[in-house]
XYZ file of C-alpha atoms in Angstrom:
611
model
C 132.487 23.277 -194.826
C 130.023 21.900 -197.548
C 129.859 23.136 -201.097
C 127.385 22.197 -203.671
C 126.355 23.718 -206.978
C 122.562 23.087 -207.718
C 121.691 22.469 -211.383
C 118.608 22.145 -213.229
C 119.749 18.704 -214.767
C 121.596 15.645 -213.690
C 121.113 13.490 -210.743
C 120.449 15.371 -207.315
C 120.450 13.553 -204.162
C 117.550 14.494 -201.859
C 118.743 14.631 -198.289
C 115.460 13.447 -197.095
C 115.890 10.298 -199.151
C 116.098 9.413 -202.838
C 117.598 11.014 -205.925
C 115.907 13.364 -208.544
C 116.854 12.884 -212.175
C 116.478 15.299 -214.987
C 117.523 15.182 -218.684
C 116.861 17.492 -221.664
C 116.040 15.163 -224.659
C 113.940 17.075 -227.066
C 114.677 14.869 -229.960
C 113.140 11.661 -228.639
C 109.481 10.977 -227.330
C 110.425 8.595 -224.391
C 113.373 8.234 -221.979
C 113.984 5.153 -219.606
C 115.910 5.402 -216.411
C 118.130 2.306 -215.657
C 119.690 1.960 -212.112
C 122.456 -0.367 -211.474
C 121.914 -2.174 -214.832
C 118.878 -4.003 -213.099
C 115.703 -2.164 -213.433
C 114.100 0.459 -215.632
C 111.717 3.436 -214.710
C 109.942 5.511 -217.316
C 110.941 9.280 -217.021
C 108.091 11.706 -217.229
C 107.889 14.247 -220.010
C 107.436 17.633 -218.416
C 107.593 19.852 -221.507
C 109.942 21.655 -223.672
C 112.184 18.472 -224.119
C 112.537 17.840 -220.286
C 112.263 14.293 -218.778
C 112.238 13.862 -214.997
C 112.043 10.899 -212.237
C 112.322 10.767 -208.633
C 113.423 7.447 -207.116
C 113.045 7.191 -203.353
C 115.296 4.034 -203.241
C 118.365 5.539 -205.231
C 121.336 6.795 -203.317
C 124.870 7.857 -203.837
C 127.052 5.264 -205.323
C 124.271 3.830 -207.487
C 125.077 3.824 -211.129
C 122.461 4.914 -213.802
C 121.934 5.307 -217.556
C 119.216 6.661 -219.771
C 117.687 4.446 -222.480
C 116.431 5.932 -225.599
C 113.559 4.450 -227.679
C 115.888 2.925 -230.101
C 117.430 0.831 -227.005
C 120.636 2.784 -226.866
C 121.733 3.324 -223.247
C 123.655 6.508 -222.757
C 125.462 8.202 -219.788
C 123.975 11.370 -218.231
C 125.612 14.439 -219.975
C 125.827 16.120 -216.534
C 127.403 13.165 -214.932
C 129.530 14.118 -212.032
C 131.575 10.966 -212.292
C 131.684 8.050 -214.924
C 133.956 5.418 -213.304
C 133.688 2.875 -216.350
C 134.670 5.671 -218.960
C 132.483 7.621 -221.380
C 130.483 4.902 -222.607
C 129.522 3.363 -219.226
C 126.962 4.425 -216.622
C 127.245 7.530 -214.569
C 127.462 7.306 -210.616
C 125.423 9.271 -208.422
C 127.643 11.497 -206.299
C 126.599 13.598 -203.201
C 128.841 16.496 -203.163
C 127.881 17.383 -199.491
C 129.577 14.393 -198.176
C 132.993 16.130 -198.686
C 133.957 18.198 -195.703
C 136.186 21.144 -197.088
C 139.129 22.081 -194.839
C 139.798 25.326 -196.727
C 137.181 27.793 -195.037
C 139.727 30.242 -194.497
C 140.682 30.624 -198.144
C 139.622 33.615 -199.787
C 141.641 33.483 -203.019
C 144.510 35.652 -204.259
C 144.508 38.989 -206.228
C 145.511 38.463 -209.884
C 148.622 40.771 -209.518
C 150.254 37.967 -207.562
C 149.533 35.419 -210.394
C 152.540 33.214 -211.448
C 151.066 30.328 -213.377
C 152.046 26.763 -213.819
C 150.402 24.917 -216.649
C 150.225 21.113 -216.013
C 148.850 17.927 -217.394
C 147.626 15.639 -214.686
C 148.567 12.403 -216.546
C 152.174 13.363 -217.337
C 153.216 15.439 -214.474
C 154.203 12.601 -212.469
C 154.506 8.937 -212.860
C 151.227 8.315 -211.032
C 149.344 10.410 -213.446
C 146.631 11.312 -210.761
C 145.396 14.116 -208.810
C 147.201 12.536 -205.991
C 150.454 12.649 -207.969
C 149.880 16.534 -208.494
C 149.474 17.019 -204.788
C 152.888 15.367 -204.272
C 154.465 18.068 -206.286
C 152.692 21.126 -204.540
C 155.669 21.711 -202.084
C 158.166 22.047 -205.130
C 155.814 24.510 -206.668
C 155.526 26.715 -203.697
C 159.257 26.629 -203.305
C 159.502 27.589 -206.978
C 157.405 30.595 -206.521
C 154.272 29.611 -208.361
C 151.098 30.978 -207.020
C 148.386 29.368 -209.351
C 148.072 25.895 -210.899
C 146.398 25.819 -214.358
C 145.251 22.289 -214.803
C 144.695 21.125 -218.453
C 141.100 19.829 -218.980
C 140.038 16.815 -216.783
C 136.388 16.589 -218.193
C 135.846 12.904 -218.868
C 137.582 11.844 -222.165
C 137.509 8.342 -223.961
C 140.300 5.871 -223.144
C 143.137 6.174 -220.459
C 145.134 9.067 -221.868
C 144.388 12.247 -223.559
C 145.479 16.000 -223.554
C 141.926 16.622 -222.240
C 140.498 18.597 -225.440
C 138.522 15.512 -226.461
C 136.267 15.459 -223.188
C 132.668 14.613 -223.817
C 131.268 14.675 -220.196
C 132.140 18.251 -219.013
C 131.043 17.813 -215.412
C 132.816 14.562 -214.624
C 136.553 14.496 -213.680
C 138.081 11.597 -215.790
C 138.249 8.502 -213.558
C 141.845 7.866 -214.943
C 142.917 10.820 -212.613
C 140.798 9.808 -209.710
C 137.478 10.466 -208.056
C 135.752 14.087 -207.744
C 136.907 13.717 -204.142
C 140.417 13.277 -204.972
C 140.208 16.529 -207.046
C 138.811 18.328 -204.180
C 141.457 17.041 -201.896
C 144.173 18.454 -204.544
C 142.365 21.956 -204.513
C 142.200 21.961 -200.739
C 145.811 21.017 -200.373
C 146.665 23.688 -202.904
C 144.822 26.272 -200.944
C 146.531 25.425 -197.772
C 149.793 26.196 -199.506
C 148.363 29.555 -200.750
C 148.110 28.194 -204.280
C 145.290 29.189 -206.492
C 144.008 26.533 -208.792
C 142.558 27.339 -212.297
C 140.880 24.773 -214.551
C 141.049 24.632 -218.462
C 137.485 24.095 -219.929
C 136.339 23.312 -223.422
C 132.925 25.017 -224.498
C 133.682 25.034 -228.226
C 133.239 21.423 -229.116
C 133.044 17.863 -227.777
C 135.437 14.895 -228.596
C 134.879 12.720 -231.428
C 134.125 9.515 -229.241
C 131.517 9.175 -226.480
C 129.209 12.187 -227.337
C 125.737 10.784 -227.348
C 123.920 14.354 -227.486
C 123.259 13.980 -231.185
C 121.061 10.852 -230.542
C 118.542 12.673 -228.193
C 119.357 16.526 -228.104
C 120.015 17.479 -231.632
C 119.251 21.232 -230.921
C 122.578 20.964 -228.933
C 124.344 21.623 -232.147
C 123.645 24.343 -234.732
C 124.242 23.166 -238.383
C 124.113 26.894 -239.512
C 127.627 27.267 -238.115
C 130.449 24.890 -238.973
C 133.501 24.292 -237.059
C 136.766 22.000 -237.556
C 134.738 19.450 -235.451
C 131.446 19.428 -237.492
C 128.303 21.501 -236.375
C 128.928 24.211 -233.930
C 127.782 24.080 -230.199
C 124.333 25.932 -230.427
C 124.788 29.154 -228.651
C 122.452 31.290 -230.678
C 119.800 29.171 -232.431
C 116.481 27.569 -231.395
C 116.952 25.872 -228.159
C 120.180 27.681 -227.342
C 119.023 28.942 -223.890
C 119.303 25.288 -222.524
C 122.599 24.849 -224.142
C 123.966 28.162 -222.855
C 122.679 27.166 -219.387
C 124.536 23.827 -219.530
C 127.785 25.468 -220.058
C 127.324 28.343 -217.684
C 126.246 25.885 -214.874
C 129.310 23.913 -215.794
C 131.556 27.014 -215.059
C 129.705 27.782 -211.949
C 129.908 24.078 -210.870
C 133.677 23.990 -210.999
C 134.048 27.215 -209.242
C 131.648 26.639 -206.448
C 131.490 22.738 -205.993
C 135.280 22.359 -206.467
C 136.102 25.722 -204.998
C 138.450 26.669 -207.931
C 139.832 30.089 -208.315
C 139.287 30.415 -211.969
C 138.895 29.045 -215.465
C 140.776 29.246 -218.729
C 138.405 29.169 -221.602
C 139.651 27.086 -224.408
C 139.686 28.645 -227.984
C 136.858 31.221 -227.551
C 137.481 32.213 -231.358
C 135.891 28.947 -232.308
C 132.682 29.681 -230.692
C 129.880 30.473 -233.140
C 127.694 33.004 -231.396
C 125.837 35.899 -233.043
C 123.675 36.985 -230.120
C 123.942 39.758 -227.704
C 125.222 39.517 -225.103
C 127.188 36.697 -226.495
C 128.035 33.754 -224.410
C 131.435 34.644 -223.049
C 129.967 37.916 -221.782
C 126.912 36.057 -220.228
C 129.185 33.549 -218.620
C 131.471 36.183 -217.332
C 128.687 38.127 -215.931
C 127.246 34.949 -214.140
C 130.705 34.496 -212.556
C 131.033 38.045 -211.492
C 127.625 38.167 -209.964
C 127.890 34.790 -208.459
C 131.078 33.395 -206.667
C 133.045 36.422 -207.927
C 131.126 38.548 -205.501
C 132.702 36.719 -202.466
C 136.248 36.068 -203.592
C 138.734 36.812 -206.464
C 137.717 34.686 -209.468
C 140.043 34.719 -212.699
C 138.791 34.028 -216.173
C 141.568 33.559 -218.679
C 140.705 33.301 -222.388
C 142.565 31.739 -225.393
C 141.390 33.966 -228.201
C 143.224 34.092 -231.645
C 141.324 36.915 -232.766
C 142.818 39.310 -230.037
C 139.416 40.749 -229.196
C 140.571 43.308 -226.587
C 136.945 43.925 -225.807
C 136.644 40.964 -223.668
C 139.730 42.280 -221.417
C 138.235 45.649 -220.625
C 138.207 47.102 -217.209
C 135.604 48.920 -215.263
C 136.126 52.468 -213.441
C 137.639 50.760 -210.432
C 140.110 48.725 -212.760
C 138.341 45.382 -212.197
C 137.763 43.010 -215.185
C 134.380 43.538 -216.974
C 134.546 40.137 -218.468
C 137.744 38.179 -218.750
C 140.623 38.996 -216.506
C 143.364 37.961 -218.961
C 144.312 36.375 -222.281
C 147.010 34.018 -223.206
C 149.388 36.475 -225.304
C 150.402 34.066 -228.017
C 151.992 37.164 -229.770
C 154.440 37.533 -227.054
C 155.304 33.842 -227.464
C 155.666 33.646 -231.241
C 157.743 36.870 -231.565
C 160.195 35.558 -229.042
C 160.262 32.025 -230.525
C 161.188 33.623 -233.758
C 163.807 35.881 -232.176
C 165.442 33.011 -230.131
C 164.964 30.044 -232.552
C 164.958 31.411 -236.051
C 162.083 29.311 -237.055
C 159.587 30.954 -239.660
C 157.220 28.123 -240.457
C 153.377 28.598 -240.326
C 152.211 31.298 -238.091
C 155.621 32.378 -237.141
C 156.022 33.808 -240.620
C 153.987 36.827 -239.404
C 156.707 37.800 -236.862
C 159.752 37.522 -239.043
C 159.973 41.127 -240.276
C 161.365 43.438 -237.386
C 160.720 40.853 -234.774
C 162.328 43.076 -231.908
C 160.023 46.088 -232.480
C 157.125 43.617 -232.563
C 158.297 42.172 -229.157
C 158.502 45.900 -227.886
C 154.883 46.304 -228.899
C 153.843 43.123 -227.068
C 155.735 44.290 -223.879
C 154.231 47.762 -224.060
C 150.874 47.195 -225.509
C 149.783 43.637 -225.247
C 148.729 42.473 -228.742
C 151.208 42.575 -231.616
C 148.167 42.579 -233.991
C 145.748 45.240 -233.296
C 143.848 45.388 -236.400
C 146.520 45.163 -238.970
C 146.494 42.335 -241.816
C 147.983 39.103 -240.984
C 149.727 37.518 -243.913
C 149.370 34.030 -242.272
C 145.686 34.571 -242.392
C 145.440 35.821 -245.965
C 145.899 39.523 -245.116
C 142.737 39.546 -243.075
C 142.747 42.211 -240.354
C 143.412 40.527 -236.784
C 143.021 42.114 -233.434
C 141.754 45.175 -231.821
C 143.664 48.169 -230.057
C 144.980 47.019 -226.720
C 147.346 49.590 -225.578
C 144.858 50.957 -223.164
C 144.858 47.804 -221.066
C 147.056 46.956 -218.119
C 149.774 44.323 -218.338
C 147.777 42.150 -216.075
C 145.454 41.451 -218.978
C 148.089 39.547 -220.789
C 149.514 36.299 -219.709
C 152.962 35.820 -221.004
C 154.533 32.558 -221.836
C 157.478 30.962 -223.584
C 155.903 27.308 -223.687
C 152.394 25.903 -223.400
C 150.903 22.511 -224.283
C 149.985 23.999 -227.492
C 153.239 25.579 -228.501
C 155.303 22.369 -227.527
C 152.723 19.513 -228.097
C 151.879 20.811 -231.541
C 155.343 20.314 -232.754
C 155.866 16.875 -234.490
C 158.386 15.792 -231.959
C 157.245 17.857 -229.043
C 160.383 19.656 -228.353
C 160.560 22.083 -225.660
C 162.466 25.656 -226.093
C 165.343 24.305 -224.065
C 165.789 21.585 -226.746
C 165.744 24.189 -229.540
C 167.936 27.165 -228.334
C 171.327 27.689 -226.740
C 171.282 28.496 -222.847
C 172.123 32.088 -223.097
C 169.076 32.662 -225.521
C 167.047 30.515 -223.078
C 168.042 32.706 -220.089
C 167.408 35.841 -221.872
C 163.867 34.939 -222.886
C 163.134 33.488 -219.385
C 164.274 36.772 -217.841
C 161.835 38.813 -220.043
C 158.977 36.719 -219.062
C 159.445 36.390 -215.407
C 160.260 40.022 -214.490
C 157.900 41.886 -216.811
C 154.565 43.238 -215.102
C 152.455 40.718 -216.966
C 151.396 37.624 -215.329
C 153.779 34.809 -216.358
C 153.165 31.355 -216.952
C 155.372 28.291 -216.996
C 154.681 24.937 -218.551
C 155.350 21.954 -216.355
C 159.122 21.119 -216.353
C 160.054 24.425 -218.074
C 161.417 25.453 -214.841
C 164.296 22.868 -214.833
C 164.649 22.415 -218.584
C 162.953 18.950 -218.698
C 164.532 16.553 -221.148
C 161.139 15.002 -221.828
C 159.130 16.071 -224.833
C 155.340 16.908 -224.671
C 153.920 15.049 -227.668
C 150.131 14.770 -228.985
C 148.715 11.603 -227.432
C 145.283 9.874 -227.044
C 143.556 6.649 -226.629
C 140.612 6.603 -228.839
C 138.527 3.550 -230.077
C 139.791 1.300 -232.806
C 137.498 2.809 -235.408
C 139.171 6.289 -235.112
C 142.761 5.057 -234.380
C 144.000 4.901 -237.892
C 142.566 8.309 -238.902
C 144.191 9.965 -235.794
C 147.528 8.455 -236.733
C 147.250 9.207 -240.404
C 145.734 12.690 -239.727
C 148.722 13.627 -237.404
C 151.260 12.807 -239.966
C 149.257 14.564 -242.807
C 149.271 17.655 -240.715
C 152.901 17.989 -241.074
C 153.134 17.021 -244.717
C 152.835 20.695 -245.756
C 156.201 21.580 -243.862
C 159.236 21.132 -246.123
C 161.092 18.974 -243.737
C 158.167 16.491 -243.419
C 157.288 16.185 -247.173
C 159.016 12.784 -247.471
C 156.567 10.012 -246.246
C 159.450 8.190 -244.798
C 160.210 11.247 -242.534
C 156.513 11.527 -241.699
C 156.587 7.905 -240.522
C 158.826 8.861 -237.715
C 156.500 11.102 -236.206
C 155.261 9.526 -232.917
C 152.080 7.824 -233.201
C 149.546 9.551 -230.822
C 147.714 6.376 -230.243
C 150.806 4.482 -229.018
C 151.248 3.978 -225.261
C 155.044 4.858 -225.646
C 154.015 8.332 -227.083
C 152.385 9.158 -223.752
C 154.933 7.569 -221.369
C 157.709 9.492 -223.228
C 156.015 12.502 -221.826
C 156.166 11.851 -218.086
C 158.461 14.196 -216.198
C 161.673 12.709 -214.500
C 161.732 14.848 -211.256
C 164.919 13.389 -210.176
C 166.480 15.518 -212.920
C 166.081 18.663 -210.549
C 168.933 17.294 -208.592
C 171.366 16.930 -211.784
C 173.110 19.390 -213.815
C 172.290 21.367 -215.739
C 168.756 21.063 -214.553
C 169.415 22.248 -211.005
C 171.118 25.508 -212.108
C 168.066 26.391 -214.389
C 165.637 25.617 -211.553
C 167.709 27.845 -209.275
C 167.391 30.637 -212.015
C 163.712 30.344 -211.950
C 163.493 30.462 -208.200
C 165.784 33.463 -208.029
C 163.804 35.532 -210.637
C 160.628 34.625 -209.029
C 161.842 35.640 -205.585
C 162.930 38.861 -207.168
C 159.333 39.218 -208.761
C 157.649 38.565 -205.528
C 159.830 40.991 -203.359
C 160.205 43.992 -205.837
C 157.496 43.836 -208.437
C 154.318 42.179 -207.221
C 153.768 44.587 -204.311
C 153.800 47.512 -206.935
C 151.389 46.200 -209.361
C 148.225 46.971 -207.674
C 146.449 50.073 -209.113
C 148.690 49.921 -212.061
C 146.996 51.177 -215.451
C 148.585 50.453 -218.763
C 151.925 51.458 -217.296
C 152.491 54.506 -219.529
C 155.041 52.481 -221.355
C 158.113 53.999 -223.030
C 159.875 51.925 -225.502
C 163.110 52.523 -227.438
C 165.024 50.761 -229.936
C 168.800 51.683 -229.306
C 170.472 49.083 -231.598
C 169.667 46.427 -234.127
C 167.943 43.738 -232.122
C 168.201 45.701 -228.910
C 165.415 47.457 -226.934
C 164.540 49.141 -223.601
C 160.957 49.348 -222.292
C 160.001 51.252 -219.096
C 156.762 50.862 -217.170
C 155.238 52.993 -214.323
C 154.133 50.640 -211.673
C 151.166 51.072 -209.381
C 153.122 52.899 -206.779
C 154.780 55.123 -209.097
C 157.915 53.265 -209.230
C 159.632 52.901 -212.757
C 160.544 49.350 -213.983
C 163.007 49.239 -216.945
C 164.394 46.332 -218.978
C 167.172 46.533 -221.484
C 167.863 43.701 -223.649
C 170.236 42.872 -226.421
C 168.860 39.923 -228.431
C 171.384 39.496 -230.984
C 174.757 37.715 -231.479
C 176.782 41.015 -231.292
C 177.948 43.330 -228.447
C 175.894 46.637 -228.763
C 176.023 49.861 -227.000
C 173.947 50.012 -223.912
C 171.265 52.571 -223.560
C 170.898 54.800 -220.383
C 169.007 53.180 -217.496
C 167.719 54.734 -214.223
C 167.081 53.086 -210.847
C 168.928 50.197 -208.879
C 169.839 47.041 -210.725
C 167.624 44.117 -210.082
C 168.982 41.307 -212.350
C 171.336 40.820 -215.081
C 171.839 37.698 -217.059
C 174.895 35.760 -216.345
C 176.609 36.733 -219.715
C 176.484 40.411 -218.910
C 179.776 41.080 -217.491
C 180.309 44.077 -215.149
C 182.994 45.846 -217.109
C 180.675 45.992 -220.158
C 178.036 47.636 -218.329
C 180.603 50.111 -216.871
C 181.975 50.857 -220.392
C 178.452 51.262 -221.880
C 178.145 47.968 -223.876
C 175.915 44.893 -223.493
C 176.907 41.316 -224.317
C 175.113 39.233 -226.996
C 171.791 37.692 -225.568
C 171.933 39.837 -222.323
C 169.187 41.374 -220.360
C 169.228 43.684 -217.305
C 166.213 45.038 -215.092
C 166.329 48.196 -213.074
C 163.971 49.579 -210.584
C 163.670 53.228 -209.519
C 161.647 53.369 -206.317
C 159.123 56.180 -205.370
C 157.372 58.599 -207.747
C 160.042 60.022 -210.123
C 157.555 62.561 -211.426
């Protein structure tokens, strides 16, 4: 099975012989094409900033760069592979040379999603796509149904979270070749695993982005972002820029047969056009590969714009499939850890009612003022949306890695609290997401790391420490000095997971808990999620820091959770249906006597249509 996405730019192999090259460079008058660092051919200006050249002698495997009038040699911004990193030449790739073995794969419905976010470089000691493939059997046994891979677009250096990518079509050579990534996707599909990829369309990294030198209209100085001038999505020349990123999305979905994308920080996109970029991209996906198999688009959006999550009359997503629900994370983090720094301050007043709102309506903030944001209103009403529109999580690369010392939740809270929170996430009707190693309470942190050039190194190190100086516990420069240096190799290696820990206590018992909960989810809950609306949720607060939430599932069954999230025994609320699960500290005699132990959670399911 051959898969190829044809693009209006980049290098395209002509199967009758030769290669066609196309570059948008509206800021310069001439462009030269260098092949294998040996010979230069002038490219023809064809109007509107485009330059083209067809070389009959070129073939897959040749390396090429473009020479600007000032002599600067730059890689192809649409490079499919840059084996010598972001400053080196691009390599011509022929996607039709890969024979896909997963012709029978037709995707999975979103209701079945159990997501596992991972970073290729630290998931295993190999740090490659091949290393991820080695862990696929573990993930299927765990009960995961979807990998969510942090960005792989070519970044500077040998290690990075991926959000500093500058060549969005080229899988980073540190992880392997494009074919290595395709083999990983095919192997995942053979195990009935979906593969989602994190993509970044709101900025380029600080090193290796040459677009300013020949395509200034790629950026719009009318809008500013934390990374400088914004990507030009609504100014003069923006049609080409929008096409560049829309083709990037289609490229990953078609040429790499991915099952979906996670769009990073769409709140950082500056776009005043209509339809806006997210809407246009989603329509292109729905009318393209989404016509033939389920394609899932997940957004990260601090603005809580529910309009991107709307459903049509058939309950299919109009634009995005779901959003990472940071509100769910933040309030549970406050409840379990007691931390109130930064954005957690918004969740300190009545956290359990806020948690109930997240479980029953999705967003905690639906237009109310946010004190953390200077009392500016945040969010849109979301109670009409199905739970499937909200990805619940206890940990992500952001929430762990943006801590000074990269602590995971298991490093911060006692086991009973961790079990209660895990149970709330994994059995709720919302799609749950685990962060790599969470399923066995990995001892390793996940720290911020990168490998930028020497001219940026000191600024990155100092900037990381300055970032935490506003927190009282890091006010002392001597304390700041102990924050791991993002540029140091040891910061990266400290994050590599030790998989042998899964055979040791207490990691083994935590892994077994996750396996058991996901088996329950797969057997009792997932088959009843199809056709579910907003679940007609009913929420009750029956004691201080204790609540029940009930949803009506797609087949009419009622799913109920009762949770005591305090250090005290509380009276239990009435529940209906058969018990599905109770946390280990919930003793049977306390249920019988109408009480719940501290930090205990119980789930019940009433089958059939109770109405």
